PDB file of C-alpha atoms in Angstrom:
ATOM      1  CA  UNK C   1     114.245 106.676  82.593  1.00 53.00           C
ATOM      2  CA  UNK C   2     117.107 105.792  84.904  1.00 53.00           C
ATOM      3  CA  UNK C   3     119.353 103.254  83.250  1.00 51.00           C
ATOM      4  CA  UNK C   4     121.349 100.710  85.177  1.00 51.00           C
ATOM      5  CA  UNK C   5     123.947  98.839  83.179  1.00 49.00           C
ATOM      6  CA  UNK C   6     123.732  95.163  83.943  1.00 46.00           C
ATOM      7  CA  UNK C   7     125.827  92.196  82.906  1.00 57.00           C
ATOM      8  CA  UNK C   8     122.658  90.758  81.329  1.00 72.00           C
ATOM      9  CA  UNK C   9     122.800  89.728  77.724  1.00 90.00           C
ATOM     10  CA  UNK C  10     121.628  92.268  75.136  1.00 94.00           C
ATOM     11  CA  UNK C  11     117.986  92.148  74.138  1.00 96.00           C
ATOM     12  CA  UNK C  12     117.314  90.601  70.737  1.00 96.00           C
ATOM     13  CA  UNK C  13     114.472  90.655  68.223  1.00 95.00           C
ATOM     14  CA  UNK C  14     113.200  87.477  69.889  1.00 97.00           C
ATOM     15  CA  UNK C  15     112.598  89.372  73.163  1.00 97.00           C
ATOM     16  CA  UNK C  16     109.028  90.644  73.129  1.00 98.00           C
ATOM     17  CA  UNK C  17     107.132  93.203  75.199  1.00 98.00           C
ATOM     18  CA  UNK C  18     105.074  91.542  77.939  1.00 97.00           C
ATOM     19  CA  UNK C  19     102.299  94.084  77.356  1.00 97.00           C
ATOM     20  CA  UNK C  20     101.839  94.162  73.546  1.00 98.00           C
ATOM     21  CA  UNK C  21     104.241  91.689  71.933  1.00 97.00           C
ATOM     22  CA  UNK C  22     106.370  94.299  70.113  1.00 98.00           C
ATOM     23  CA  UNK C  23     110.157  94.038  70.208  1.00 97.00           C
ATOM     24  CA  UNK C  24     111.426  94.673  73.742  1.00 98.00           C
ATOM     25  CA  UNK C  25     114.001  97.379  74.409  1.00 97.00           C
ATOM     26  CA  UNK C  26     113.748  97.425  78.214  1.00 97.00           C
ATOM     27  CA  UNK C  27     114.326  94.668  80.742  1.00 97.00           C
ATOM     28  CA  UNK C  28     113.111  95.412  84.262  1.00 97.00           C
ATOM     29  CA  UNK C  29     114.606  93.156  86.924  1.00 96.00           C
ATOM     30  CA  UNK C  30     112.171  93.100  89.832  1.00 96.00           C
ATOM     31  CA  UNK C  31     113.209  93.359  93.481  1.00 95.00           C
ATOM     32  CA  UNK C  32     110.887  90.413  94.149  1.00 93.00           C
ATOM     33  CA  UNK C  33     112.673  88.308  91.535  1.00 92.00           C
ATOM     34  CA  UNK C  34     112.025  87.712  87.866  1.00 94.00           C
ATOM     35  CA  UNK C  35     111.956  90.276  85.127  1.00 95.00           C
ATOM     36  CA  UNK C  36     109.618  92.039  82.734  1.00 97.00           C
ATOM     37  CA  UNK C  37     110.244  93.065  79.135  1.00 98.00           C
ATOM     38  CA  UNK C  38     108.778  96.192  77.552  1.00 98.00           C
ATOM     39  CA  UNK C  39     108.817  97.980  74.222  1.00 98.00           C
ATOM     40  CA  UNK C  40     109.950 101.616  74.407  1.00 97.00           C
ATOM     41  CA  UNK C  41     106.341 102.874  74.394  1.00 97.00           C
ATOM     42  CA  UNK C  42     105.191 100.772  77.332  1.00 98.00           C
ATOM     43  CA  UNK C  43     108.471 101.308  79.181  1.00 97.00           C
ATOM     44  CA  UNK C  44     107.835 105.069  79.096  1.00 96.00           C
ATOM     45  CA  UNK C  45     104.138 104.641  79.904  1.00 97.00           C
ATOM     46  CA  UNK C  46     104.794 102.557  83.027  1.00 97.00           C
ATOM     47  CA  UNK C  47     108.065 104.243  84.061  1.00 94.00           C
ATOM     48  CA  UNK C  48     106.855 105.714  87.392  1.00 95.00           C
ATOM     49  CA  UNK C  49     105.455 102.375  88.568  1.00 96.00           C
ATOM     50  CA  UNK C  50     108.440 100.395  87.284  1.00 95.00           C
ATOM     51  CA  UNK C  51     110.927 102.552  89.183  1.00 95.00           C
ATOM     52  CA  UNK C  52     109.115 101.660  92.419  1.00 96.00           C
ATOM     53  CA  UNK C  53     109.507  97.893  91.929  1.00 95.00           C
ATOM     54  CA  UNK C  54     112.717  97.604  89.887  1.00 97.00           C
ATOM     55  CA  UNK C  55     116.029  96.395  91.221  1.00 96.00           C
ATOM     56  CA  UNK C  56     117.620  97.186  87.838  1.00 95.00           C
ATOM     57  CA  UNK C  57     116.499  98.533  84.471  1.00 95.00           C
ATOM     58  CA  UNK C  58     118.313  97.568  81.293  1.00 96.00           C
ATOM     59  CA  UNK C  59     117.407 100.278  78.765  1.00 96.00           C
ATOM     60  CA  UNK C  60     118.377  99.721  75.128  1.00 96.00           C
ATOM     61  CA  UNK C  61     116.010 102.294  73.612  1.00 95.00           C
ATOM     62  CA  UNK C  62     118.984 104.195  72.150  1.00 94.00           C
ATOM     63  CA  UNK C  63     119.103 101.449  69.510  1.00 92.00           C
ATOM     64  CA  UNK C  64     115.892 102.894  68.053  1.00 92.00           C
ATOM     65  CA  UNK C  65     117.663 106.100  66.996  1.00 91.00           C
ATOM     66  CA  UNK C  66     121.098 104.673  66.176  1.00 78.00           C
ATOM     67  CA  UNK C  67     121.919 104.468  62.492  1.00 73.00           C
ATOM     68  CA  UNK C  68     122.208 101.059  60.869  1.00 72.00           C
ATOM     69  CA  UNK C  69     125.628  99.448  60.700  1.00 66.00           C
ATOM     70  CA  UNK C  70     126.596  98.634  57.146  1.00 65.00           C
ATOM     71  CA  UNK C  71     129.051  95.965  56.036  1.00 62.00           C
ATOM     72  CA  UNK C  72     131.411  98.655  54.731  1.00 60.00           C
ATOM     73  CA  UNK C  73     131.649 100.182  58.236  1.00 55.00           C
ATOM     74  CA  UNK C  74     133.179  96.941  59.486  1.00 53.00           C
ATOM     75  CA  UNK C  75     135.817  96.718  56.757  1.00 53.00           C
ATOM     76  CA  UNK C  76     138.060  99.613  57.757  1.00 50.00           C
TER      77      UNK C  76
END
């Protein structure tokens, strides 16, 4: 998926997929205004259609494979 870095705030656990309600990792800003949120699964599933209507795509799916940050990592 083509990623466009936006000044939008990071997605949080409170942001939910508009399709299934799972945690959202993609924000699609529509050319017509407004935005849609998708989990990684639905973002990939609808990618071809989303690219046609998106002004910007904020993709944070890399967070799914990133290792957890421990408290000891912050204390160096």
